[in-house]
Short mmCIF file of C-alpha atoms in Angstrom, two decimals:
data_model
loop_
_atom_site.label_atom_id
_atom_site.label_comp_id
_atom_site.label_asym_id
_atom_site.label_seq_id
_atom_site.Cartn_x
_atom_site.Cartn_y
_atom_site.Cartn_z
CA MET C 220 82.17 -73.63 14.96
CA VAL C 221 85.88 -73.55 14.19
CA LEU C 222 85.23 -71.45 11.11
CA ILE C 223 83.23 -68.93 13.15
CA LEU C 224 86.02 -68.69 15.70
CA LEU C 225 88.60 -68.06 12.96
CA VAL C 226 86.43 -65.31 11.46
CA LEU C 227 85.98 -63.67 14.86
CA LEU C 228 89.75 -63.85 15.54
CA SER C 229 90.45 -62.29 12.17
CA LEU C 230 88.01 -59.44 12.84
CA LEU C 231 89.58 -58.92 16.26
CA ASN C 232 93.06 -58.75 14.83
CA ASN C 233 91.95 -56.27 12.14
CA THR C 234 90.21 -54.11 14.76
CA SER C 235 93.33 -54.14 16.95
CA ALA C 236 95.41 -53.06 13.97
CA LEU C 237 93.07 -50.17 13.31
CA PHE C 238 93.60 -48.81 16.84
CA ARG C 239 97.34 -49.51 17.07
CA ALA C 240 99.53 -46.58 18.14
CA CYS C 241 102.59 -45.82 16.05
CA PRO C 242 106.20 -46.21 17.30
CA ASP C 243 107.86 -43.29 19.13
CA CYS C 244 109.75 -40.78 17.02
CA GLY C 245 112.62 -38.58 18.26
CA GLY C 246 111.66 -39.24 21.87
CA LEU C 247 108.01 -38.30 21.34
CA GLN C 248 105.18 -40.78 21.68
CA VAL C 249 102.79 -40.97 18.77
CA PRO C 250 99.38 -41.62 20.35
CA TYR C 251 96.38 -42.94 18.42
CA PRO C 252 94.83 -41.61 16.17
CA LEU C 253 98.02 -39.86 14.91
CA SER C 254 99.69 -41.91 12.22
CA THR C 255 103.25 -41.99 10.86
CA ASN C 256 102.66 -44.94 8.50
CA GLU C 257 99.94 -47.09 7.01
CA ASP C 258 100.28 -49.85 9.64
CA CYS C 259 99.29 -47.75 12.69
CA GLY C 260 97.08 -44.92 13.75
CA ASP C 261 94.41 -43.45 11.51
CA SER C 262 95.56 -42.34 8.06
CA ARG C 263 93.41 -39.18 8.24
CA TYR C 264 95.63 -37.99 11.13
CA ARG C 265 98.92 -38.27 9.22
CA ILE C 266 102.10 -36.79 10.67
CA TYR C 267 105.69 -37.60 9.67
CA CYS C 268 108.78 -39.09 11.32
CA ASN C 269 111.66 -37.56 9.34
CA SER C 270 115.22 -38.41 10.47
CA GLY C 271 114.11 -38.79 14.07
CA SER C 272 112.06 -35.57 14.07
CA LEU C 273 108.26 -35.72 14.36
CA GLU C 274 106.74 -33.22 11.94
CA PHE C 275 103.40 -31.82 10.76
CA LEU C 276 102.88 -31.19 7.03
CA SER C 277 100.98 -28.08 5.99
CA ALA C 278 98.69 -27.85 2.99
CA THR C 279 101.43 -25.95 1.14
CA GLY C 280 104.07 -28.67 1.68
CA VAL C 281 105.99 -27.13 4.59
CA TYR C 282 107.08 -29.42 7.45
CA TYR C 283 106.83 -27.96 10.97
CA LYS C 284 108.52 -29.69 13.88
CA ILE C 285 106.10 -31.08 16.53
CA LEU C 286 107.23 -29.96 19.98
CA ARG C 287 104.57 -31.52 22.20
CA ILE C 288 101.46 -33.71 21.98
CA TYR C 289 98.56 -33.74 24.45
CA PRO C 290 96.49 -36.78 23.48
CA SER C 291 93.81 -36.39 26.16
CA ALA C 292 93.14 -32.81 24.96
CA TYR C 293 93.43 -33.74 21.25
CA LYS C 294 96.14 -31.18 20.74
CA LEU C 295 99.68 -30.84 19.50
CA VAL C 296 102.10 -27.89 19.34
CA ILE C 297 104.30 -27.17 16.34
CA LYS C 298 107.38 -24.94 16.24
CA PRO C 299 106.82 -21.53 14.63
CA PRO C 300 108.91 -20.83 11.51
CA VAL C 301 112.24 -19.03 12.00
CA ILE C 302 112.67 -15.40 11.03
CA GLU C 303 115.42 -15.49 8.48
CA LYS C 304 118.70 -13.83 9.36
CA ASP C 305 119.19 -10.25 8.07
CA THR C 306 115.51 -10.09 6.99
CA CYS C 307 112.13 -9.77 8.65
CA TYR C 308 110.74 -12.70 6.66
CA THR C 309 109.66 -16.03 8.14
CA SER C 310 110.86 -19.16 6.38
CA ASP C 311 107.32 -20.00 5.21
CA LEU C 312 106.71 -16.55 3.58
CA PRO C 313 106.99 -18.02 0.04
CA GLU C 314 104.08 -20.32 0.90
CA GLY C 315 102.01 -17.52 2.45
CA GLY C 316 102.53 -18.66 6.04
CA LEU C 317 100.89 -21.58 7.81
CA LEU C 318 97.96 -23.12 5.98
CA LEU C 319 96.15 -26.31 7.10
CA ASP C 320 94.18 -28.56 4.76
CA GLU C 321 90.53 -27.92 5.56
CA ASN C 322 89.67 -31.48 4.54
CA LEU C 323 91.75 -32.90 7.35
CA PRO C 324 90.64 -33.05 11.03
CA PHE C 325 93.12 -30.40 12.26
CA ASN C 326 92.67 -26.73 12.99
CA ILE C 327 94.48 -23.87 14.77
CA SER C 328 93.29 -23.62 18.34
CA THR C 329 92.09 -20.43 20.09
CA HIS C 330 94.97 -20.60 22.60
CA ASN C 331 97.51 -18.92 20.28
CA VAL C 332 98.71 -15.34 20.61
CA VAL C 333 100.08 -14.46 17.19
CA MET C 334 102.60 -11.66 16.61
CA LEU C 335 102.93 -10.20 13.12
CA PHE C 336 105.90 -8.15 11.90
CA ASN C 337 106.93 -5.84 9.03
CA CYS C 338 103.31 -5.08 8.27
CA SER C 339 101.90 -2.55 5.81
CA ASP C 340 99.80 0.37 7.08
CA ASN C 341 96.64 -1.40 5.90
CA ILE C 342 96.76 -3.54 9.04
CA LEU C 343 95.91 -0.50 11.13
CA ARG C 344 92.32 -0.86 9.85
CA SER C 345 92.09 -4.19 11.64
CA PRO C 346 91.15 -4.76 15.32
CA LEU C 347 94.66 -6.09 16.08
CA ASN C 348 96.81 -4.50 18.81
CA CYS C 349 99.45 -2.51 16.93
CA SER C 350 100.09 -0.03 19.71
CA SER C 351 103.39 0.70 21.46
CA ASN C 352 102.12 -1.61 24.23
CA SER C 353 101.85 -4.63 21.93
CA ILE C 354 103.93 -7.59 23.08
CA CYS C 355 105.49 -7.70 19.62
CA ARG C 356 107.57 -4.68 20.68
CA GLU C 357 109.00 -6.64 23.56
CA PHE C 358 109.84 -9.49 21.21
CA GLU C 359 111.67 -7.15 18.87
CA GLN C 360 113.64 -5.54 21.68
CA LYS C 361 114.52 -8.52 23.86
CA VAL C 362 114.62 -11.59 21.57
CA GLU C 363 117.56 -11.90 19.20
CA GLU C 364 115.40 -13.28 16.36
CA GLY C 365 113.03 -10.35 16.75
CA ARG C 366 115.79 -7.76 16.24
CA GLU C 367 115.57 -8.45 12.50
CA CYS C 368 112.15 -6.75 12.62
CA MET C 369 113.04 -3.69 14.72
CA ASN C 370 111.36 -0.45 13.66
CA THR C 371 108.73 -2.17 11.52
CA LEU C 372 105.00 -2.03 12.13
CA CYS C 373 104.04 -4.99 14.27
CA CYS C 374 100.84 -6.20 15.93
CA HIS C 375 99.55 -9.07 18.03
CA TYR C 376 96.21 -10.80 18.41
CA LEU C 377 94.55 -13.74 20.15
CA LYS C 378 93.42 -16.12 17.43
CA ASP C 379 89.75 -16.56 18.35
CA SER C 380 86.96 -18.70 16.98
CA ALA C 381 85.70 -15.91 14.70
CA MET C 382 88.93 -16.07 12.65
CA ASN C 383 90.06 -18.50 9.98
CA SER C 384 91.07 -21.54 11.98
CA HIS C 385 93.22 -22.98 9.20
CA ARG C 386 95.65 -20.17 8.41
CA ILE C 387 98.20 -17.71 9.80
CA ARG C 388 98.89 -15.54 6.80
CA VAL C 389 102.06 -13.65 5.79
CA ARG C 390 102.76 -12.03 2.45
CA LEU C 391 104.69 -9.29 0.72
CA GLY C 392 102.59 -6.11 0.91
CA GLY C 393 101.01 -7.34 4.15
CA CYS C 394 103.01 -8.71 7.09
CA THR C 395 106.12 -10.74 6.19
CA ALA C 396 106.86 -12.49 9.50
CA TYR C 397 105.15 -13.99 12.51
CA THR C 398 105.65 -15.99 15.65
CA SER C 399 103.21 -17.43 18.13
CA LEU C 400 102.82 -18.10 21.87
CA VAL C 401 100.59 -20.77 23.42
CA ASP C 402 98.45 -19.96 26.47
CA SER C 403 100.12 -16.59 27.02
CA GLN C 404 98.66 -13.88 29.26
CA PRO C 405 99.27 -10.16 28.70
CA ARG C 406 101.26 -9.76 31.93
CA ASP C 407 103.45 -12.84 31.48
CA SER C 408 107.19 -12.13 31.60
CA ILE C 409 109.11 -12.79 28.44
CA ALA C 410 111.05 -15.52 30.21
CA SER C 411 107.84 -17.52 30.63
CA TRP C 412 106.72 -17.23 27.01
CA ASN C 413 105.80 -20.59 25.51
CA TYR C 414 106.54 -20.46 21.78
CA GLY C 415 104.50 -22.63 19.45
CA VAL C 416 101.37 -22.90 17.34
CA GLU C 417 98.83 -25.11 19.01
CA LEU C 418 96.75 -27.32 16.71
CA GLN C 419 93.77 -29.36 17.77
CA TRP C 420 92.20 -32.34 16.09
CA VAL C 421 88.67 -33.68 15.96
CA PRO C 422 88.66 -37.14 17.56
CA PRO C 423 87.67 -40.01 15.24
CA ASN C 424 84.09 -41.17 15.36
#
């Protein structure tokens, strides 16, 4: 009987460890199943606590700062890359933009409005909004970071379920910069824009 109790207690302790939330990082809670180390969370949902900053690692090795986490909705929001000074290139241009590992349980949600800048004319064949009414024009004119891209061809689109849910692509010869808004509506004022790239995860079985 004692042996059975010890086995049950051991199983209970192991089960508790499997569902243990990780310590806070940089003022952000790290809810289960997100994991910052091997002793907590679920290793498939790995994120990183680097010098007090909670970060998401892309498939190309780029770290993006995590701004917010919504555990009940299985979502987190990462900071878009900066547009480099005196260029219209985002910092992740050498890696081709944001790319998620398709073998991991994360994808780019359909709540992102993506703006692309410094695009080639080939993009005009796409269904993206590249008109003078595109919100990317407002970003160029009214946001300091966007001024680096003034007078380039820019477009915006709502990233829907028909698109690749693991990539926002930039490249030389295509578009060289991007930014993203979460849950933005066409008539929203620029002061209310919520910058970020929203990712969602599939909850563990």
